[in-house]
Coordinates of C-alpha atoms and ligand atoms in Angstrom, one line a residue:
X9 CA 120.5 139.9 115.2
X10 CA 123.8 137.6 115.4
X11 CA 123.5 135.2 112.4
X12 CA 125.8 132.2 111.4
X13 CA 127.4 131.2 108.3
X14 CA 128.4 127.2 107.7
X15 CA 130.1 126.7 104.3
X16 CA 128.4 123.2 104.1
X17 CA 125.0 125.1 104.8
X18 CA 125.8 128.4 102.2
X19 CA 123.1 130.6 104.2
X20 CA 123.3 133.3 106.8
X21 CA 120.8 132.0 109.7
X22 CA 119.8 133.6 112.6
X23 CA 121.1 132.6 115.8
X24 CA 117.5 132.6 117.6
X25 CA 115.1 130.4 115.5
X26 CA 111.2 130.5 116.2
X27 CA 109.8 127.2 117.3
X28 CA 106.6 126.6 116.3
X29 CA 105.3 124.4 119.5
X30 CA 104.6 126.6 122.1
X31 CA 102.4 129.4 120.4
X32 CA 100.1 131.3 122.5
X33 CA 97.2 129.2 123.5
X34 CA 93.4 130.0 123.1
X35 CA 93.3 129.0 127.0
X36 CA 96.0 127.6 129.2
X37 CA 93.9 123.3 129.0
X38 CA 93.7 123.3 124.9
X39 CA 96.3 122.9 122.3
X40 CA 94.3 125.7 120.3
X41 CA 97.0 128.5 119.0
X42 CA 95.7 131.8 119.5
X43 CA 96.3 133.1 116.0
X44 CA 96.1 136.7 116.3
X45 CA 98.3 136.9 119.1
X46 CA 100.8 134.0 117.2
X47 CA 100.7 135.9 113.8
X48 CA 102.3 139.5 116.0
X49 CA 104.8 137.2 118.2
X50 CA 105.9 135.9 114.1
X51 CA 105.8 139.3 112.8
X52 CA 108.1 140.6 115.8
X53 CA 110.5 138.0 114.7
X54 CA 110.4 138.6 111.1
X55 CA 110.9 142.6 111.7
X56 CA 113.9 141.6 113.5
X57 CA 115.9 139.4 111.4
X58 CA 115.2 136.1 113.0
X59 CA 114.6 134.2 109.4
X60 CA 114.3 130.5 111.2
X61 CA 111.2 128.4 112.0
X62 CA 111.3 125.5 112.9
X63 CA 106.9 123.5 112.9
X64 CA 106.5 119.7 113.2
X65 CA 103.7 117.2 112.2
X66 CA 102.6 117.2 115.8
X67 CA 103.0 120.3 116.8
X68 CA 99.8 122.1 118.6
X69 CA 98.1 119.0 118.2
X70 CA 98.8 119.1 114.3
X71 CA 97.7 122.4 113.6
X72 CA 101.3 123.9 113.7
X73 CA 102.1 123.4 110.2
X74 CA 99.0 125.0 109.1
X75 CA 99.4 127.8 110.9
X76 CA 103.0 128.2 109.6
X77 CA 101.5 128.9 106.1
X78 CA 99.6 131.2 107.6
X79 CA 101.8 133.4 109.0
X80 CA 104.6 132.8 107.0
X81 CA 103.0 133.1 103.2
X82 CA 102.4 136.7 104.1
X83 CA 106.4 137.2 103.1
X84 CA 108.6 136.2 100.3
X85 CA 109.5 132.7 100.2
X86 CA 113.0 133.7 99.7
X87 CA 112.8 135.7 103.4
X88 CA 112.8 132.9 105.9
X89 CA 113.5 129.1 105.6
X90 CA 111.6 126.4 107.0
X91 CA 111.8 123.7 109.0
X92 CA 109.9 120.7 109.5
X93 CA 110.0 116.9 110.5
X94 CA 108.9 113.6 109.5
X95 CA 107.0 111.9 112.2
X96 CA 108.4 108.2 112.7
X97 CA 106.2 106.9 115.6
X98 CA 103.3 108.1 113.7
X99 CA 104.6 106.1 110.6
X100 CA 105.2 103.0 112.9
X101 CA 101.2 103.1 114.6
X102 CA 99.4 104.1 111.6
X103 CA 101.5 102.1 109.0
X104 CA 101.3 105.7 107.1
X105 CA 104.4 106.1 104.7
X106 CA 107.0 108.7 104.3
X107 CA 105.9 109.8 100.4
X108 CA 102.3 110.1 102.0
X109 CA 103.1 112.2 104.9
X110 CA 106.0 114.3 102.9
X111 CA 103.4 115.4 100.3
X112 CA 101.1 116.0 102.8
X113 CA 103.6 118.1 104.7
X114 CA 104.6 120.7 101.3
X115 CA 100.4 121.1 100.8
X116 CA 100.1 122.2 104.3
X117 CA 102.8 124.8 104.7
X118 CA 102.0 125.8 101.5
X119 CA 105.2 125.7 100.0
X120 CA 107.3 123.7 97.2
X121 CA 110.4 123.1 99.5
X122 CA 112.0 122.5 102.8
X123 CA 115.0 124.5 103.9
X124 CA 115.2 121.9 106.8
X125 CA 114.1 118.9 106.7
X126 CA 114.5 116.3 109.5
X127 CA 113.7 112.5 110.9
X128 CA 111.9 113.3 114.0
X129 CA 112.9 112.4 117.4
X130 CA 114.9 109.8 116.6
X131 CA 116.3 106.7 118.5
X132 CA 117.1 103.1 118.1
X133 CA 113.8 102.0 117.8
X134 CA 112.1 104.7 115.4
X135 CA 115.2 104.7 113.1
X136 CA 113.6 100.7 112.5
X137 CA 110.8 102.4 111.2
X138 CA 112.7 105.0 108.9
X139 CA 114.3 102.2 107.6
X140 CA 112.1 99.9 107.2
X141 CA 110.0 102.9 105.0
X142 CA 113.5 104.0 103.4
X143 CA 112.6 107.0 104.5
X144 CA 116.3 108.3 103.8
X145 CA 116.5 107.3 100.5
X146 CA 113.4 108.9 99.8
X147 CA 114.0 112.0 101.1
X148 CA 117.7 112.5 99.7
X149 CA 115.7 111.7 96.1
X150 CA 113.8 114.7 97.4
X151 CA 117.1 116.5 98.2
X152 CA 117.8 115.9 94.5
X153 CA 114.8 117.6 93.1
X154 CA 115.4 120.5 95.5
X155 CA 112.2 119.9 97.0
X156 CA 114.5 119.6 100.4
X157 CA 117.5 121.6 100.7
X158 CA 118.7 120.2 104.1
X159 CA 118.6 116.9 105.3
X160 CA 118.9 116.3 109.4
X161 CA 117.5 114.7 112.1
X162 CA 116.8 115.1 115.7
X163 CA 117.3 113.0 118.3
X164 CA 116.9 111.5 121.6
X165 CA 118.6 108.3 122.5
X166 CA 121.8 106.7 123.4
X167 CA 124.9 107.8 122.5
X168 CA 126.4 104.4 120.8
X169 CA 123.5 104.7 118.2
X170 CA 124.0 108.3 117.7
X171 CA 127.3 107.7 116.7
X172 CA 126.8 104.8 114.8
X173 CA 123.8 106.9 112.7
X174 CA 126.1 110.3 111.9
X175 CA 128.8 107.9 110.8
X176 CA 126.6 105.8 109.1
X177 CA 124.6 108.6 106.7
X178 CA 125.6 111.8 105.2
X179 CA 123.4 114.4 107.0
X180 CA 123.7 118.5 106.7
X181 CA 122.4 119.2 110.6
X182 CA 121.4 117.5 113.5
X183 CA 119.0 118.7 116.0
X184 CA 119.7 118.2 120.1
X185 CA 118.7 118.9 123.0
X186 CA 121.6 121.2 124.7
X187 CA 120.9 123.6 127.7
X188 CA 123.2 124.1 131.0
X189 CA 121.2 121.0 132.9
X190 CA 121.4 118.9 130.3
X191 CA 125.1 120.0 129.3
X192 CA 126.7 117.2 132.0
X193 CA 123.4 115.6 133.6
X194 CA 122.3 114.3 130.3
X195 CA 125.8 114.2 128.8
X196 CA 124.5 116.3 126.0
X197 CA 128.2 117.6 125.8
X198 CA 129.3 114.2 124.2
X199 CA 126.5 114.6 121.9
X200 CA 127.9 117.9 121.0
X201 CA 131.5 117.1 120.6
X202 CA 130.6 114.3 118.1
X203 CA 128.9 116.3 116.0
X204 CA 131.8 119.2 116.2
X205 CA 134.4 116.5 115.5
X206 CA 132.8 115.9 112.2
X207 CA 131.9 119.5 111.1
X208 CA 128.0 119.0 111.2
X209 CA 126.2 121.8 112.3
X210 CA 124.0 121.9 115.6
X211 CA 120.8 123.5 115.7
X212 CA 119.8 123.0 119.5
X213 CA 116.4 122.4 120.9
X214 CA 115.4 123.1 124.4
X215 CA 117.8 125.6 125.2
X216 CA 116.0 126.6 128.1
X217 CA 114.0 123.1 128.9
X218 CA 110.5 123.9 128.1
X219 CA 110.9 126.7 130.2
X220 CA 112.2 125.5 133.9
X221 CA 115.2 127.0 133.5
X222 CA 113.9 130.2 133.1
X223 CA 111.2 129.7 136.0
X224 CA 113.9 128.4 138.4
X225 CA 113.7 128.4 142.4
X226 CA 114.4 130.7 144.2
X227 CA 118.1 130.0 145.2
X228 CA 119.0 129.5 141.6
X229 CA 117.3 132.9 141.0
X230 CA 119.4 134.7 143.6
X231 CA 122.4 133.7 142.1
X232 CA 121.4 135.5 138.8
X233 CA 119.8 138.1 140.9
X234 CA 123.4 139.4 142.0
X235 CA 124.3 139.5 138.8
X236 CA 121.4 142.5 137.3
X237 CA 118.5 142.4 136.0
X238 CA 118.8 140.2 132.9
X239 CA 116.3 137.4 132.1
X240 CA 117.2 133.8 133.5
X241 CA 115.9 132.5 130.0
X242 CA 119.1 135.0 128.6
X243 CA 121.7 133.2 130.6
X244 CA 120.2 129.5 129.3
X245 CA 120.5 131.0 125.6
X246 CA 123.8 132.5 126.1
X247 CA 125.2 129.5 127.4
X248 CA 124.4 128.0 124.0
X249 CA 125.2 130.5 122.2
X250 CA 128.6 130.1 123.1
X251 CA 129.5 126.8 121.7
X252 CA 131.1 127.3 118.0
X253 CA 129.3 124.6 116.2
X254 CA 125.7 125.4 116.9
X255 CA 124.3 126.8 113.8
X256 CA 120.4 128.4 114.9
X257 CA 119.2 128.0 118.5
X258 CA 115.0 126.8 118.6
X259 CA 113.4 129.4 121.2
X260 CA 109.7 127.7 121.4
X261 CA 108.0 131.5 122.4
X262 CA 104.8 131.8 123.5
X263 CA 104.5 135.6 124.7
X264 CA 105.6 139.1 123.3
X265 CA 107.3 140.1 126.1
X266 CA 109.6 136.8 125.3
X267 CA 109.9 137.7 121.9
X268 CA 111.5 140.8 123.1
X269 CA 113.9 139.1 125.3
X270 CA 115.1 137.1 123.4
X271 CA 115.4 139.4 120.7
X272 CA 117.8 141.5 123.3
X273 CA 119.7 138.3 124.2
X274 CA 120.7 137.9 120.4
X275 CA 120.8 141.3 119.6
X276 CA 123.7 142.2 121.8
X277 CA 125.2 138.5 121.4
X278 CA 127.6 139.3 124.3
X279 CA 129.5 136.0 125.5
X280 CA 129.5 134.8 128.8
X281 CA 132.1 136.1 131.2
X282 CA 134.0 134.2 133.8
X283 CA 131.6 135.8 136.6
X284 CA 128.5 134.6 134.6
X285 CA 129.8 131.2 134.0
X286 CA 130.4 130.3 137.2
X287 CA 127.1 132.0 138.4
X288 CA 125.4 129.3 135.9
X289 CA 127.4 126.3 137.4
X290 CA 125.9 127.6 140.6
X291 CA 122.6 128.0 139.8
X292 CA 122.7 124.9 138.0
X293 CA 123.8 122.8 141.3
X294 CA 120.7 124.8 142.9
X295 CA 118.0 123.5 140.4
X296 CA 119.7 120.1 139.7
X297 CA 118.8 119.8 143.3
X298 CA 115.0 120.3 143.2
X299 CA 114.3 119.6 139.8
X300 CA 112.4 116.3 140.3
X301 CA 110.6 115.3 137.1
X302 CA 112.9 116.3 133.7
X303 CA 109.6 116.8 131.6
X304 CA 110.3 119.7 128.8
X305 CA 106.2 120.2 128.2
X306 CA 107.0 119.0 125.1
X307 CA 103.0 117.3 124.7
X308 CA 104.4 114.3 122.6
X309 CA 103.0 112.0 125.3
X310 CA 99.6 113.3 125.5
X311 CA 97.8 112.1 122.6
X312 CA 98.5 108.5 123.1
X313 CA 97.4 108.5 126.2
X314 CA 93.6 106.7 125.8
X315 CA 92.5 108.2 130.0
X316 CA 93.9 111.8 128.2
X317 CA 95.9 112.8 131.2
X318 CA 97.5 115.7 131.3
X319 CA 100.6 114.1 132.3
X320 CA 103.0 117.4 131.5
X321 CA 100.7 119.4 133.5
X322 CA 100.3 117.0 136.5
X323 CA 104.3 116.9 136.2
X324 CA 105.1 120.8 136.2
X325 CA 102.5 120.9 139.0
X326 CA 104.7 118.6 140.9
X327 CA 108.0 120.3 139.9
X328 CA 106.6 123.5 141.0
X329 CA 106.2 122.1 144.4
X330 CA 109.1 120.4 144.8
X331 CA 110.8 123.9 144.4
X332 CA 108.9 125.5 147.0
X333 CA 107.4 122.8 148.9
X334 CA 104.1 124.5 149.4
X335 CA 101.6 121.4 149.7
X336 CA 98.8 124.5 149.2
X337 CA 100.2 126.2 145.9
X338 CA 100.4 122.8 144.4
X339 CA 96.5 122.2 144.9
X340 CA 95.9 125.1 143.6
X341 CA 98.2 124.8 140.9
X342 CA 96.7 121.1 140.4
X343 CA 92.9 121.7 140.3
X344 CA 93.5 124.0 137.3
X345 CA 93.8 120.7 135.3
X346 CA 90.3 119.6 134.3
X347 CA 89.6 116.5 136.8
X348 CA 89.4 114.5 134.1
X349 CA 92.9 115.3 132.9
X350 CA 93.8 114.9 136.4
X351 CA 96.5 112.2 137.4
X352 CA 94.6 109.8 138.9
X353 CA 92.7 109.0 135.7
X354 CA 96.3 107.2 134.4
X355 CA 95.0 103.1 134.3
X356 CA 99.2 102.6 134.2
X357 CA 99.0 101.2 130.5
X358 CA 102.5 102.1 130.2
X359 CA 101.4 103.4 126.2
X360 CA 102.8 107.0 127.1
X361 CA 107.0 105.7 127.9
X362 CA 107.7 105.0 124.7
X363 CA 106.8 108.5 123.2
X364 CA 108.2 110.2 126.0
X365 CA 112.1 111.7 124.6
X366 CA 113.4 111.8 127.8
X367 CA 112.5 108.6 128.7
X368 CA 110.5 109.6 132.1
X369 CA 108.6 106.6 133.7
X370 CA 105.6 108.7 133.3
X371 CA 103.5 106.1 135.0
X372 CA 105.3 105.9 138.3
X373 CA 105.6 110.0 138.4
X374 CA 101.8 110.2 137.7
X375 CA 101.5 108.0 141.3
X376 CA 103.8 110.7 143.5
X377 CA 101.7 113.3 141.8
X378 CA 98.7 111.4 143.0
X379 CA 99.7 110.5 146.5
X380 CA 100.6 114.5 146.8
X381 CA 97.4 115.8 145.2
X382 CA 95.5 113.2 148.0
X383 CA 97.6 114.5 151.0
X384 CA 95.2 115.5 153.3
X385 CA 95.0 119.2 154.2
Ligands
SF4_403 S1 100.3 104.9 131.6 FE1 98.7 106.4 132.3 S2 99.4 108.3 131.4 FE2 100.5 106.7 130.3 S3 99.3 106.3 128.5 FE3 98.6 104.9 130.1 S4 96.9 105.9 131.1 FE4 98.0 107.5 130.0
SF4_404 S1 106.3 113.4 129.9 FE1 107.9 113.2 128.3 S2 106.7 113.2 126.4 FE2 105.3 113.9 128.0 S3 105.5 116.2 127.9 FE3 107.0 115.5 129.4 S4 108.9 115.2 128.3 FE4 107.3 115.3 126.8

């Protein structure tokens, strides 16, 4: 396992960190994790070095937390570190403080510290509510105690803020969302740079964007096909891997079998040659092209949806057939979701956009996903 040292950070980290939001699933419609099959992915990891995990107060629909305790109080505290986040937009719509939630937060995970602690998903607006709470001030009090050892935040807004926020606090890490599409689409290389001007470490999220750059189309694939038999997920991680200021990369792994891969990827830690560089740009232009809705399944929408849509499973639907533009797949693909979950139960509230990271218009894709799934055969 490839670790990383940062003198401001003072531990040795693995490279691949376990995210804690896409555990394996009782069944494919329900947030439920599988625990049995969670608790061997987690014991993979831990047999092979990776000492990272990364849970949030949302994850698996709330129950992520709890289950890191589970799986992770079966090992010396001193044998893995932690990470978790405070959950701003849950602060703003419940008026529930940061003192409240962070207590809450240690009792669940069952511990007496963070190793990482961070503001979640932040942008203009929900750094308002952060600072309305003082939830800084709190939590570097916190720091103090040693009841957090790192202080960090992630983030998804514009870049004037994000300057203005590193510059304006002292922070240990910052969390972003870096992959190969987002690298120049998304300008996530700005992002980057700012941070490596300023010597604060980058643990990235979404290497592999919920998983579509690992499913790809099929010219993208080709283009890695020439290359062997390595995993499209390895190039995405790789890619990453090779910038020098990224501290732990978040890997949100849901099977063995990627467990395993990953574990390869990291294990050899070979950096990308000139062949496979160009081969990503390639690919890259391949899926840019048919890539239609940027939705990372990241679920942070669904719950404040009051029709319940489905709305990342009506979009990955629709970005599935826009890769292979097979009107009959995508039915099938479609009447999986419960009708009830189904697109066509959106009332176009508009509730969902301001949850939504990437800032999707998540009403206006639920329509084309509609007019599609109505197509007549
Ligand atoms: S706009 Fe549609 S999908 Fe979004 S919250 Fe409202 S009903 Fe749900
Ligand atoms: S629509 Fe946005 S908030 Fe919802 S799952 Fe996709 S990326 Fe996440």
């Amino acid at each position: 396992m490839q670790y990383s040292y940062f003198d401001s950070i003072g531990k040795s980290i693995s490279k691949l960190g376990f995210g804690l939001m896409r555990l394996p699933k009782i069944s494919e419609n329900e947030d439920a994790i599988d625990r049995e099959e969670a608790l061997r992915l987690i014991d993979l990891a831990m047999k092979n070095g990776v000492n990272y995990y990364d849970t949030a107060y949302f994850y698996h629909g709330g129950d992520s937390e709890s289950f890191a305790k589970e799986a992770l109080s079966r090992y010396p505290r001193e044998s893995y570190y932690l990470a978790t986040k405070l959950p701003g937009s849950y602060m703003r719509d419940n008026n529930i403080h940061t003192q409240e939630l962070f207590e809450g937060q240690l009792e669940k995970c069952g511990v007496d510290y963070f190793d990482f602690y961070l503001l979640h998903a932040v942008n203009r607006d929900i750094m308002k509510t952060f600072e309305a709470d003082k939830s800084y001030e709190y939590l570097t009090e916190q720091k103090k105690l040693g009841r957090i050892k790192h202080l960090g935040f992630s983030y998804h807004g514009d870049y004037d803020f994000f300057v203005e926020l590193i510059d304006k606090y002292k922070w240990d890490f910052v969390q972003l969302q870096i992959n190969y599409y987002d690298w120049e689409a998304d300008n996530a290389k700005a992002y980057y740079l700012a941070l490596e001007e300023r010597n604060i470490p980058c643990i990235v999220m979404e290497p592999v964007r919920g998983g579509s750059l690992h499913k790809l189309n099929p010219e993208a694939r080709a283009v890695f096909d020439e290359l062997g038999d390595a995993s499209y997920a390895s190039y995405a991680l790789r890619f990453v891997n090779d910038l020098p200021n990224v501290m732990v990369i978040l890997s949100g792994m849901s099977t063995y079998e990627q467990v395993e891969d990953n574990l390869k990827t990291f294990n050899e830690g070979k950096p990308l040659s000139t062949n496979e560089k160009e081969a990503i740009e390639k690919a890259n232009y391949f899926f840019r092209r048919n890539f239609a809705i940027p939705c990372t399944d990241c679920k942070y929408c669904v719950e404040h949806c009051p029709a319940n849509v489905d709305i990342p499973a009506c979009f990955s639907a629709y970005n599935e057939y826009n890769k292979s533009r097979d009107t009959d797949d995508f039915k099938r693909s479609y009447i999986k979701i419960p009708f009830e979950r189904q697109a066509h139960n959106c009332i176009g509230c508009g509730v969902c956009v301001s949850h939504c990271p990437q800032q999707i218009k998540i009403p206006d894709n639920l329509k084309k996903v509609k007019v599609l799934a109505d197509e007549k055969d």
